[in-house]
C-alpha positions as a Python dict, from the first residue, in 0.01 Angstrom:
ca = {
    (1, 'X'): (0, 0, 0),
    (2, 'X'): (199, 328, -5),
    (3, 'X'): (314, 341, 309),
    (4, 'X'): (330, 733, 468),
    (5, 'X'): (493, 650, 826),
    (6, 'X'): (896, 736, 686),
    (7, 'X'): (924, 1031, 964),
    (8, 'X'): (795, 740, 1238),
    (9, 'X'): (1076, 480, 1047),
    (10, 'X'): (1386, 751, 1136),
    (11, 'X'): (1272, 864, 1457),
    (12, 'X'): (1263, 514, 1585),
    (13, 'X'): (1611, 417, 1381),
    (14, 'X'): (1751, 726, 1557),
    (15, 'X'): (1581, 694, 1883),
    (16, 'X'): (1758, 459, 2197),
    (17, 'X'): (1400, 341, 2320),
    (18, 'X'): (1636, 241, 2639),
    (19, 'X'): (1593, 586, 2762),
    (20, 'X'): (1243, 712, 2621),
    (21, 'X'): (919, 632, 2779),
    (22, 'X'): (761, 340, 2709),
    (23, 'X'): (379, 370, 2781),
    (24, 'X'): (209, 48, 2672),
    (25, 'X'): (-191, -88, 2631),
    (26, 'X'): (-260, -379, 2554),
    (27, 'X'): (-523, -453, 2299),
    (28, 'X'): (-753, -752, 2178),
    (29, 'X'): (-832, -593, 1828),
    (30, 'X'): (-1173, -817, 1880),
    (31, 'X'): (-1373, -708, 2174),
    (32, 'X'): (-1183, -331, 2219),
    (33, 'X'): (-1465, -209, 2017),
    (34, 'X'): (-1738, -349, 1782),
    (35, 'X'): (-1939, -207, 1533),
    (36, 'X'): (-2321, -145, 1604),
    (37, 'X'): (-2424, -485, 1466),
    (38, 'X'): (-2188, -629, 1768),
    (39, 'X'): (-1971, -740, 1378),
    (40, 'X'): (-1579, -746, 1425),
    (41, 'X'): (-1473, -398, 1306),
    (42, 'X'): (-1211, -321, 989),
    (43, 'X'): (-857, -250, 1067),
    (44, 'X'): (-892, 64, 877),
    (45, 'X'): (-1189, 167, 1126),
    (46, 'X'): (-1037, 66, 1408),
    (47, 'X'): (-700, 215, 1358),
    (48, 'X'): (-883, 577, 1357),
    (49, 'X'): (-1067, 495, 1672),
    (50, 'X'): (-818, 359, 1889),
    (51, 'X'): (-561, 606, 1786),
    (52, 'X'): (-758, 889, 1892),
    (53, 'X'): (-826, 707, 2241),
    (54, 'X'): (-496, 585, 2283),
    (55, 'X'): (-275, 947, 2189),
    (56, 'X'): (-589, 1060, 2459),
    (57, 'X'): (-497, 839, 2721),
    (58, 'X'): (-122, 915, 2665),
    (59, 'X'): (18, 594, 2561),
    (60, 'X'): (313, 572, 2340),
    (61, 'X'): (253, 191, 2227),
    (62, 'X'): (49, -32, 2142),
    (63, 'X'): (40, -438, 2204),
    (64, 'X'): (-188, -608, 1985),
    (65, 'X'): (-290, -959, 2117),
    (66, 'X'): (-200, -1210, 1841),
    (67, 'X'): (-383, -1112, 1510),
    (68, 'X'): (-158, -1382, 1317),
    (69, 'X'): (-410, -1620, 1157),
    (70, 'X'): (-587, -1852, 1429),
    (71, 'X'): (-873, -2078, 1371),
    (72, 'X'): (-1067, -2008, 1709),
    (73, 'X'): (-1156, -1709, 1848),
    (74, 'X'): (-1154, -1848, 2181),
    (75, 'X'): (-788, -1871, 2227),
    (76, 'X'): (-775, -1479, 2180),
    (77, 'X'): (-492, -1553, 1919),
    (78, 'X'): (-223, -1751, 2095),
    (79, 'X'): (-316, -2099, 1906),
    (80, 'X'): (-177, -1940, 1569),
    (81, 'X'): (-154, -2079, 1241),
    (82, 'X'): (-74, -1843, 953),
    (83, 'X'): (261, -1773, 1075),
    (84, 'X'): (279, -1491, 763),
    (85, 'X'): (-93, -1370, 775),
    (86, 'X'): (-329, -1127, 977),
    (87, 'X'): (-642, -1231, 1091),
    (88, 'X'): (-910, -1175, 805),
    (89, 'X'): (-1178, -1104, 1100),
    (90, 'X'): (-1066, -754, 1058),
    (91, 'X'): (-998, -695, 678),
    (92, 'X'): (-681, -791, 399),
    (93, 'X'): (-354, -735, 502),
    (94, 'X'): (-351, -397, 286),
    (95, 'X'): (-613, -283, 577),
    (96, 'X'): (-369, -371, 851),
    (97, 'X'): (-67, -236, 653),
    (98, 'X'): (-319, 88, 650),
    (99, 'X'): (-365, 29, 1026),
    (100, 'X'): (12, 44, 1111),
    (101, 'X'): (39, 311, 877),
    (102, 'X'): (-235, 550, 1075),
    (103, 'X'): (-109, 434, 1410),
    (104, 'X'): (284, 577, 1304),
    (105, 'X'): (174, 888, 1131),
    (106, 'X'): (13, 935, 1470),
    (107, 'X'): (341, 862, 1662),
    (108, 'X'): (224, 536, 1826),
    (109, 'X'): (418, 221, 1849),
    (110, 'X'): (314, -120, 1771),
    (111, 'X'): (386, -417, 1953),
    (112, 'X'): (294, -786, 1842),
    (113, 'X'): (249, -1079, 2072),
    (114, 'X'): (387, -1327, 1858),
    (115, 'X'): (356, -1754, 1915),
    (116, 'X'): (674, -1960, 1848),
    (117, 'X'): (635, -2205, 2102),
    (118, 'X'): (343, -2427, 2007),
    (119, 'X'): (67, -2472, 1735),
    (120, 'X'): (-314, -2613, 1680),
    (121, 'X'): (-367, -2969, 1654),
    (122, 'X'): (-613, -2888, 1335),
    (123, 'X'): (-591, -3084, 1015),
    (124, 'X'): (-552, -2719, 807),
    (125, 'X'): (-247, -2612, 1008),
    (126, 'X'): (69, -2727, 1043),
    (127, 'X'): (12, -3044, 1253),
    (128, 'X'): (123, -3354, 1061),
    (129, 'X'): (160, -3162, 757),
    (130, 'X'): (337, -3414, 569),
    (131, 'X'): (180, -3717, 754),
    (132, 'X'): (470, -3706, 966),
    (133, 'X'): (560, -3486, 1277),
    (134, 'X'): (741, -3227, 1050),
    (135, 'X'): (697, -2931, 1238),
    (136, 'X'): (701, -3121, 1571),
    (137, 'X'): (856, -3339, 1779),
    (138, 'X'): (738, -3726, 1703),
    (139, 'X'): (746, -3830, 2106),
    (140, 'X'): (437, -3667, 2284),
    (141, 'X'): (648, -3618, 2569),
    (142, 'X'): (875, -3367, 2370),
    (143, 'X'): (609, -3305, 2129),
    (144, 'X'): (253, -3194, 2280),
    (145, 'X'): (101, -2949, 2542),
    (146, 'X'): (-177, -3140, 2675),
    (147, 'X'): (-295, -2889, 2872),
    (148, 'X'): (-349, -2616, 2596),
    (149, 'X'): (-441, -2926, 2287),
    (150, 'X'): (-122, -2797, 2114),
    (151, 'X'): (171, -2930, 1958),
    (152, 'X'): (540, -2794, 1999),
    (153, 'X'): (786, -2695, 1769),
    (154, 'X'): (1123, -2930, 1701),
    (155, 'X'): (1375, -2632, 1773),
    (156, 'X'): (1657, -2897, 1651),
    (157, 'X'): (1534, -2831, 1261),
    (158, 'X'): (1710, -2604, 1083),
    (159, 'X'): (1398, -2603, 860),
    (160, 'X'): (1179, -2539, 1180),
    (161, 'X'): (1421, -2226, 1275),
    (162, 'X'): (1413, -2098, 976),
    (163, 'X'): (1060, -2056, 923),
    (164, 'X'): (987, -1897, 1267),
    (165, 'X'): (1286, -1634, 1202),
    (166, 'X'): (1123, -1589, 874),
    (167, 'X'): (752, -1539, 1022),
    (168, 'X'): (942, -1300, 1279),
    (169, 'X'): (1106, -1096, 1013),
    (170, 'X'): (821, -1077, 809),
    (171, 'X'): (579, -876, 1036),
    (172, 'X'): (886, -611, 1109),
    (173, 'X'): (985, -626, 812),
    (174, 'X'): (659, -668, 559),
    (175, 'X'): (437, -448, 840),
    (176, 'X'): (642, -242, 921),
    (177, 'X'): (631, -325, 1309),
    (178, 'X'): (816, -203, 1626),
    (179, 'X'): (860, -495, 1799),
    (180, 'X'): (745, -831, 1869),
    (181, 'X'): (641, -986, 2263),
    (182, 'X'): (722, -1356, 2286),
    (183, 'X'): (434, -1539, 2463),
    (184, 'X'): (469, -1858, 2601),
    (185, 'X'): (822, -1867, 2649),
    (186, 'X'): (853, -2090, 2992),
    (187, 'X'): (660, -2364, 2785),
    (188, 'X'): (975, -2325, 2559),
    (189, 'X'): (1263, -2355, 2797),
    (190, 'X'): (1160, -2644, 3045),
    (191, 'X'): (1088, -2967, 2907),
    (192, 'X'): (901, -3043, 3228),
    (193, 'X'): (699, -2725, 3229),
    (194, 'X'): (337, -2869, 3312),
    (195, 'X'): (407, -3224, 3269),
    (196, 'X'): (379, -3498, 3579),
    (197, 'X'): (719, -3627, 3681),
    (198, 'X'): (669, -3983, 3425),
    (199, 'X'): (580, -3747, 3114),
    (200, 'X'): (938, -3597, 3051),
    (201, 'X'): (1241, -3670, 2850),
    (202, 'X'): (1542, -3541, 3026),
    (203, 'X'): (1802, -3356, 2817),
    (204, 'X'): (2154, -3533, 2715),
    (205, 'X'): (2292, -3383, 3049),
    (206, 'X'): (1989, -3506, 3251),
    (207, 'X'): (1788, -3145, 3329),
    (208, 'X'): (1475, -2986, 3236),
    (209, 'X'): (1649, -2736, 3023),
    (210, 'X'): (1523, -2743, 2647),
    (211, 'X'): (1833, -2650, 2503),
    (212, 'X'): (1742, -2635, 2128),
    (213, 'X'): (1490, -2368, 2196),
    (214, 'X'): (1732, -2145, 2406),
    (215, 'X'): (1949, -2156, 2144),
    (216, 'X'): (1630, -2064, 1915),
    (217, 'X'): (1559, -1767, 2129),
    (218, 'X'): (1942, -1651, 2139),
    (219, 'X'): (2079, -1418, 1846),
    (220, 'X'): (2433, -1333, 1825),
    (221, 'X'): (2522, -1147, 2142),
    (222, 'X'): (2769, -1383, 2329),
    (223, 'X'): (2851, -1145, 2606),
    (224, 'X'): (2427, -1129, 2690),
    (225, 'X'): (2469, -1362, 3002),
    (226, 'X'): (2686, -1100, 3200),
    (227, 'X'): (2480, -800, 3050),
    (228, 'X'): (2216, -937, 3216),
    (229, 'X'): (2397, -1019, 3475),
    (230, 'X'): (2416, -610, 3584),
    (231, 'X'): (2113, -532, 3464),
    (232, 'X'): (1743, -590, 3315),
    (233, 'X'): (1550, -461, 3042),
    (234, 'X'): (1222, -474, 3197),
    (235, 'X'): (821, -402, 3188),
    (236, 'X'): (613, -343, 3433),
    (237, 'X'): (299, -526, 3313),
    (238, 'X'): (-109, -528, 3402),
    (239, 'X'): (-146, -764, 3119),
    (240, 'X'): (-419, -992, 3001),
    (241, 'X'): (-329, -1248, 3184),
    (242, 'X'): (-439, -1031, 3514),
    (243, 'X'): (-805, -1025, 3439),
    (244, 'X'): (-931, -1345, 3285),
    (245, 'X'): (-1009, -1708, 3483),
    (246, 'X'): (-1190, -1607, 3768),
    (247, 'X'): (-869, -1344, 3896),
    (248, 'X'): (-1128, -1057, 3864),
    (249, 'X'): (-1090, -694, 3713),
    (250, 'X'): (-810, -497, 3807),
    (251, 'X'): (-1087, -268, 4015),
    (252, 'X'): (-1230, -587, 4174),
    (253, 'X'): (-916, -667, 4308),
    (254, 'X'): (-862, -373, 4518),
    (255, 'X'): (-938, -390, 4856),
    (256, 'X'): (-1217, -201, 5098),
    (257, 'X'): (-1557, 14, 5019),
    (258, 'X'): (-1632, 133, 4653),
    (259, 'X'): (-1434, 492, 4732),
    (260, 'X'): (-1154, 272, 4905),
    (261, 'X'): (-1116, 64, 4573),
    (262, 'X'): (-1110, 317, 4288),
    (263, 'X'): (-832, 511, 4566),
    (264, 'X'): (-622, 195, 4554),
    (265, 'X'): (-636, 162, 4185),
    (266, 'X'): (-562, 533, 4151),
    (267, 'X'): (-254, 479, 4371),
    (268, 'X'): (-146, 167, 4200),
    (269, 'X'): (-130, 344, 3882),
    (270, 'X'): (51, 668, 4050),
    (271, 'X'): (305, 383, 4169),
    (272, 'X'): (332, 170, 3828),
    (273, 'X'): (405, 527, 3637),
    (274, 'X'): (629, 673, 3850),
    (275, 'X'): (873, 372, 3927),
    (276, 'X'): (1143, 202, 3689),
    (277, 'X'): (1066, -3, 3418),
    (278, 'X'): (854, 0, 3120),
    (279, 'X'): (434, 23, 3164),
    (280, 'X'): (176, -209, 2998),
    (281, 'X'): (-220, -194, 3071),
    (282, 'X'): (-416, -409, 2937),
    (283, 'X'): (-773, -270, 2756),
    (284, 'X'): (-1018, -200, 2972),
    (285, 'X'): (-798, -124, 3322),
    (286, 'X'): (-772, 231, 3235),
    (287, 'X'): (-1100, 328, 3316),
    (288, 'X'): (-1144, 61, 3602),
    (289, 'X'): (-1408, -205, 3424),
    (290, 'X'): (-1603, -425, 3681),
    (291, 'X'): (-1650, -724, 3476),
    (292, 'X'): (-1305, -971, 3366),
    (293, 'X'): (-1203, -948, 3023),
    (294, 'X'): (-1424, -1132, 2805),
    (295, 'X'): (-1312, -1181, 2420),
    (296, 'X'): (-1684, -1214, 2284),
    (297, 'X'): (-1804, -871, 2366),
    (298, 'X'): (-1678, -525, 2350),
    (299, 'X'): (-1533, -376, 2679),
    (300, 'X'): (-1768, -193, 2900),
    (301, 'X'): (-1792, 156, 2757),
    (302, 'X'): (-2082, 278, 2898),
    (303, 'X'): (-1889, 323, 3268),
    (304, 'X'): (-1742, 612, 3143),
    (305, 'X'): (-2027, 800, 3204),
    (306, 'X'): (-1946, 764, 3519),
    (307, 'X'): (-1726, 1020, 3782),
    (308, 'X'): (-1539, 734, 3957),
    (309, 'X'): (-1433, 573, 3624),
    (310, 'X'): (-1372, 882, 3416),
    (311, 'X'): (-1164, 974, 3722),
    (312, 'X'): (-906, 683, 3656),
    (313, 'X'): (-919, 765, 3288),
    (314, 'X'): (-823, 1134, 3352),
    (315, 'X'): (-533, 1023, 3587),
    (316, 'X'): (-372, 786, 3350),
    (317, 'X'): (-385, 1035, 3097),
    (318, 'X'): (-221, 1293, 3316),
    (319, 'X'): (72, 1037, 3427),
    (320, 'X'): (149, 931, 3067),
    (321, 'X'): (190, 1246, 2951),
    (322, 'X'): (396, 1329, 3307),
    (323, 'X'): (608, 1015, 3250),
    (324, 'X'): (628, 1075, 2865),
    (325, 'X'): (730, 1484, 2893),
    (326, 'X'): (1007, 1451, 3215),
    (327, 'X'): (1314, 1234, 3172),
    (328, 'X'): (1349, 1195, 3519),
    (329, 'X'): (1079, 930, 3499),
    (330, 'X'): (1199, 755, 3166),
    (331, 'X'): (1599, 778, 3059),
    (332, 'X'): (1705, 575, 3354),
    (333, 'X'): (1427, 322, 3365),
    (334, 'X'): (1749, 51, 3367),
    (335, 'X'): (2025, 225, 3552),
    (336, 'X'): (2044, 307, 3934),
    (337, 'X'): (2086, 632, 3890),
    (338, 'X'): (1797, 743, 3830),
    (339, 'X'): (1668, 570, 4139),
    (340, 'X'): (1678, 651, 4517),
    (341, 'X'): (1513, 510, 4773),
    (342, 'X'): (1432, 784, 5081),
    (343, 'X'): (1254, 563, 5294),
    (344, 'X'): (1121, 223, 5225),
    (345, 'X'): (1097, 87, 5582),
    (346, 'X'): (823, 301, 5700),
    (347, 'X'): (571, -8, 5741),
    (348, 'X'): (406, 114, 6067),
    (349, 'X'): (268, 395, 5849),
    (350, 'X'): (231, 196, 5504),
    (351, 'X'): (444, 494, 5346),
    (352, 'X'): (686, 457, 5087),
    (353, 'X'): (928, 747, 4886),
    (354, 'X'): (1152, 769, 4652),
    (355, 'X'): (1328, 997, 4402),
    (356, 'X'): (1351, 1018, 3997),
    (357, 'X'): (1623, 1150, 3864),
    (358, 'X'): (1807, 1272, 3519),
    (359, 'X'): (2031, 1557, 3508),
    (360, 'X'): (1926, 1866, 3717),
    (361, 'X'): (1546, 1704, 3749),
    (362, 'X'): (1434, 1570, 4016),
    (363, 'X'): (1128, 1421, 4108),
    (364, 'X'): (959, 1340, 4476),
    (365, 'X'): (710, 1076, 4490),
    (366, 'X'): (552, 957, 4802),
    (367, 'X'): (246, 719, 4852),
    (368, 'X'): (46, 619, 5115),
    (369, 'X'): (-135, 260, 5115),
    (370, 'X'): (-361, 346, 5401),
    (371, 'X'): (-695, 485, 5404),
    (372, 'X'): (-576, 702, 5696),
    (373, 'X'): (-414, 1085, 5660),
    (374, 'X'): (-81, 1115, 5763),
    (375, 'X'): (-41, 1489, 5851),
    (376, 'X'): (270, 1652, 5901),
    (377, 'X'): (471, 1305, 5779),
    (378, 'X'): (836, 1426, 5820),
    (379, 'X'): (1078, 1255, 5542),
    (380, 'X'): (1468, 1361, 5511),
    (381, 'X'): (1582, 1453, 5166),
    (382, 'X'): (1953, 1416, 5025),
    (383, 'X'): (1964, 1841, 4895),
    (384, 'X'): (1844, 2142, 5041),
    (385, 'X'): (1615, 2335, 4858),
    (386, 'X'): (1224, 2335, 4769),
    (387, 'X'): (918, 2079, 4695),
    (388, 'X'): (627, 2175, 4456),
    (389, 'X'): (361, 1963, 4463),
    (390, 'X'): (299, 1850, 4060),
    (391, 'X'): (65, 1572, 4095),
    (392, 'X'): (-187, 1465, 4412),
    (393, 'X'): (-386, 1120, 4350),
    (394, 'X'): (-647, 1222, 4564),
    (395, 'X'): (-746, 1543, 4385),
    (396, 'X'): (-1116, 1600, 4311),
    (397, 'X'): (-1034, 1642, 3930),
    (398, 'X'): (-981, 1226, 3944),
    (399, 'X'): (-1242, 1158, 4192),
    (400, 'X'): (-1130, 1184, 4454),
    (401, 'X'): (-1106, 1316, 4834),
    (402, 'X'): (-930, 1599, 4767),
    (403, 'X'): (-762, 1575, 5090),
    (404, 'X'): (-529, 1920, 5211),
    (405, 'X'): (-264, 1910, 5091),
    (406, 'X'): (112, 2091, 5105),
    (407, 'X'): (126, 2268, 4780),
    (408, 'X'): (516, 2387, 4864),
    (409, 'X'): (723, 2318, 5101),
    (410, 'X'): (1133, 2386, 5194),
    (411, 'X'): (1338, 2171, 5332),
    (412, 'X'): (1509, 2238, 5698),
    (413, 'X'): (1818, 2177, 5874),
    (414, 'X'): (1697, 1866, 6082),
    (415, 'X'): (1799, 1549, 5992),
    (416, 'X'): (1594, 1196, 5937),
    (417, 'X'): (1635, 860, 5838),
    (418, 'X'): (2014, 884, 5753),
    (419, 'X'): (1948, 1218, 5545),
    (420, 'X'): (2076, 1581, 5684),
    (421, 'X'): (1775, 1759, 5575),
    (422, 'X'): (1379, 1653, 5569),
    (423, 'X'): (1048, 1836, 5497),
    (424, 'X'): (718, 1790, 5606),
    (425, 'X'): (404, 1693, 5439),
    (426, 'X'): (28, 1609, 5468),
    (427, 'X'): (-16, 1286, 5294),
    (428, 'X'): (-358, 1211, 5155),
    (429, 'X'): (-558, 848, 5235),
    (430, 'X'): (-457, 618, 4974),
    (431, 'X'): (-269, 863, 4811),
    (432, 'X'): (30, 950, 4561),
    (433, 'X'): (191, 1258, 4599),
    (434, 'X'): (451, 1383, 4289),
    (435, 'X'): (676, 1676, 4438),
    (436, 'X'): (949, 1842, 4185),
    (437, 'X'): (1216, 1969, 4346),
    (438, 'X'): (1408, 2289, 4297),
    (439, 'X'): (1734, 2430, 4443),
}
C-alpha cells in the first residue's frame, strides 16, 4: 500500500491533542452498515461511506470496536485472537491500510479498542498453545474469566509482555493508527474482579492488586502518580456498553412523552458537548435509534426519515462543529481555567450554568432539565458586558418547541448569587441555551 495520509502524520506529530477537540463515535465496522445482500461490507467501501457521514456529523475521531482477528462474531471483537491481524470479514489488511488511509486524507482520527487482558479458550488461538499454559496463568484462579469463557494473560512473562507491546506497536505503527482504547482493564488490575471470595489468590502482600499487570500497563513516566494526582485526562463516553443487555437505547432511556424524550436527549447532548472532557457516541445515538444495539443487523437507518430523529442528527452536527471551531470549548478540557461554575445549586428550578473559557472567548451555557419555561431566570455573571444567544436546543430547526427566546441581552448592575452583575433570560423546557459573550 502507498500510503497518502503524510499531511494527517505531521499535523498530528505537531498537534497537542490535550488542547484540540476531541469528537469521538464509536463504530462496530459490522452492523454500521451492510451491503444490500445484508453481506459484511469491504473496508475500502466502508471507509468512503462512513467518512462522508462522520466529517457530516462533525466528528473528529473515530473508535473502531475491535477488528483484531476474533473467531465469533458474537463477542463484537473483544474475545481476540490475531493479536497482528484485521478481521478478514471486511477485506486483506491492504483494504484496511486503504481504510485508514481515506479516513486521514479526510482529517479523521482513528481509535482502536484493543484486548490485552484476556483471550478465547479455542484450540486455534493461543490457549494451551504449547500444551502448557504458555500464554496464561496455570492456576484457574489467576488464570481464567469464567464469566466471559476466557483465559488471562501471565503479565509476569517477559515473553507474554513482549508480544502484547509488540501487537500494540504494530497497529500504530504497521496501520498507521492514532491511538489505541484499552478494554477490559478492571479485569486486569484486581485479582478478585468477579470472582467469589474462595476463587482468589491474594498477592505476596495479601491484596487484590494484580501487580504484574500494572506494571504491564505502566511505561516510563515515574512522576505519573502525582500528575494524576492534579489532574485527569478524561472522556466523556456514551459508549457501547450503554445500549446493549436489556439497558435500552440512549432515546429509550429518557424520561416522559415522545416530545419530552427526544428534548432530554437533545439537552443531554447540548450538556455532553459543551462541558470538559473528551466526547464519545457510540453508532446509532446520534440520530436517537429505538431499538439496543444489536451486532447482527445494520443500525436503523430508515428513522432518519423522520423530523424528530433528523432533528438530533442536525444538532450533533451543529455542536461538533461549535465545539471543534471555538477553543473555549476544547483547549482547557483538563485545566480549571477554562471552567466556571455560575450557579450549580439552583435545584428548585433544575437549572444549571456555567462558563467556557480560552483567552478573550467566552462562552455562556445554561440548561434547563424541566419540561417547564423558566421566563425571566435572573443569573449573575463575573464581567459586564453583552450575551448573544449562539445556540438554543429547543429551536424548530432540531425539532423542537421553539420556545421565545432572548436573542441578546446586557448585563446590569444588580448583583446575584455571589456575582456583582446578572442578566436575565427566558429559558426554554428541556432546554440548552449557548450565549457568547462580548465586552
Amino acid at each position: 500500500h502507498q500510503w497518502q495520509d503524510q499531511q494527517w502524520l505531521e499535523q498530528r506529530q505537531n498537534q497537542n491533542w490535550q488542547h484540540a477537540p476531541v469528537s469521538v463515535y464509536e463504530v462496530h465496522l459490522g452492523s454500521w452498515k451492510r451491503d444490500s445482500n445484508h453481506h459484511f461490507m469491504n473496508y475500502r467501501d466502508l471507509a468512503h461511506e462512513l467518512a462522508a457521514f462522520v466529517n457530516e456529523a462533525g466528528f473528529t475521531h473515530i473508535e473502531l470496536l475491535p477488528i483484531t482477528e476474533h473467531p465469533f462474531d458474537g463477542s463484537w471483537g473483544y474475545q481476540t485472537l490475531g493479536y497482528f491481524a484485521p478481521t478478514s470479514r471486511f477485506g486483506s489488511p491492504d483494504d484496511f491500510r486503504y481504510f485508514v488511509d481515506y479516513m486521514h486524507q479526510h482529517n479523521i482520527g482513528i481509535i482502536l479498542d484493543w484486548v490485552p487482558a484476556h483471550f478465547p479458550t479455542d484450540s486455534h488461538g493461543l490457549a494451551r498453545y504449547d500444551g502448557t499454559a504458555l500464554y496464561e496463568h496455570e492456576d484457574p484462579r489467576k488464570g481464567e474469566h469464567r464469566d466471559w469463557g476466557t483465559y488471562i494473560y501471565n503479565y509476569g512473562r517477559n515473553e507474554v509482555k513482549n508480544f502484547l507491546i509488540a501487537s500494540a506497536l504494530y497497529w500504530l505503527e504497521e496501520f498507521h493508527l492514532d491511538g489505541l482504547r484499552v478494554d477490559a482493564v478492571a479485569s486486569m488490575l484486581y485479582l478478585d474482579y468477579s470472582r467469589e471470595a474462595n476463587d482468589w489468590i491474594p498477592n505476596e502482600h495479601g491484596g487484590n492488586e494484580n501487580f504484574e499487570a500494572i506494571e504491564f500497563l505502566k511505561h516510563d513516566k515515574l512522576t505519573f502518580g502525582l500528575m494524576y494526582a492534579f489532574s485527569e485526562n478524561f472522556m466523556l463516553p456514551f459508549s457501547h456498553d450503554e445500549v446493549v443487555h436489556g439497558k435500552s437505547s440512549m432515546i429509550e432511556k429518557m424520561p416522559g412523552d415522545e416530545w419530552q424524550k427526544f428534548a432530554n436527549l437533545r439537552l443531554l447532548y447540548t450538556f455532553m458537548l459543551t462541558y470538559p472532557g473528551k466526547k464519545l457516541l457510540f453508532m446509532g445515538n446520534e440520530f436517537a435509534q429505538y431499538s439496543e444495539w444489536n451486532e447482527a443487523t445494520e443500525l436503523s437507518w430508515h428513522l432518519l426519515n423522520g423530523v424528530m430523529h433528523q432533528g438530533i442528527l442536525k444538532l450533533l452536527s451543529t455542536l461538533n462543529r461549535f465545539y471543534r471551531e471555538n477553543s473555549a470549548l476544547h483547549y482547557y478540557d483538563f485545566d480549571g481555567q477554562g471552567f466556571q461554575w455560575l450557579n450549580c445549586e439552583d435545584n428548585q428550578n433544575s437549572v444549571i450554568s456555567y462558563l467556557r473559557k480560552h483567552d478573550n472567548q467566552h462562552f455562556l451555557i445554561v440548561l434547563n432539565f424541566t419540561p417547564v419555561p423558566r421566563k425571566n431566570y435572573r443569573l449573575g455573571v463575573p464581567r459586564l458586558g453583552r450575551y448573544t444567544e449562539h445556540f438554543n436546543s429547543d429551536s424548530e430547526f432540531y425539532a423542537g418547541s421553539n420556545f421565545h427566546t432572548i436573542k441578546e441581552v446586557s448585563t446590569t448592575n444588580q448583583g446575584h448569587m455571589g456575582f456583582e452583575h446578572s442578566i436575565t433570560l427566558d429559558l426554554p423546557p428541556l432546554g440548552g441555551l449557548i450565549y457568547h459573550y462580548h465586552e
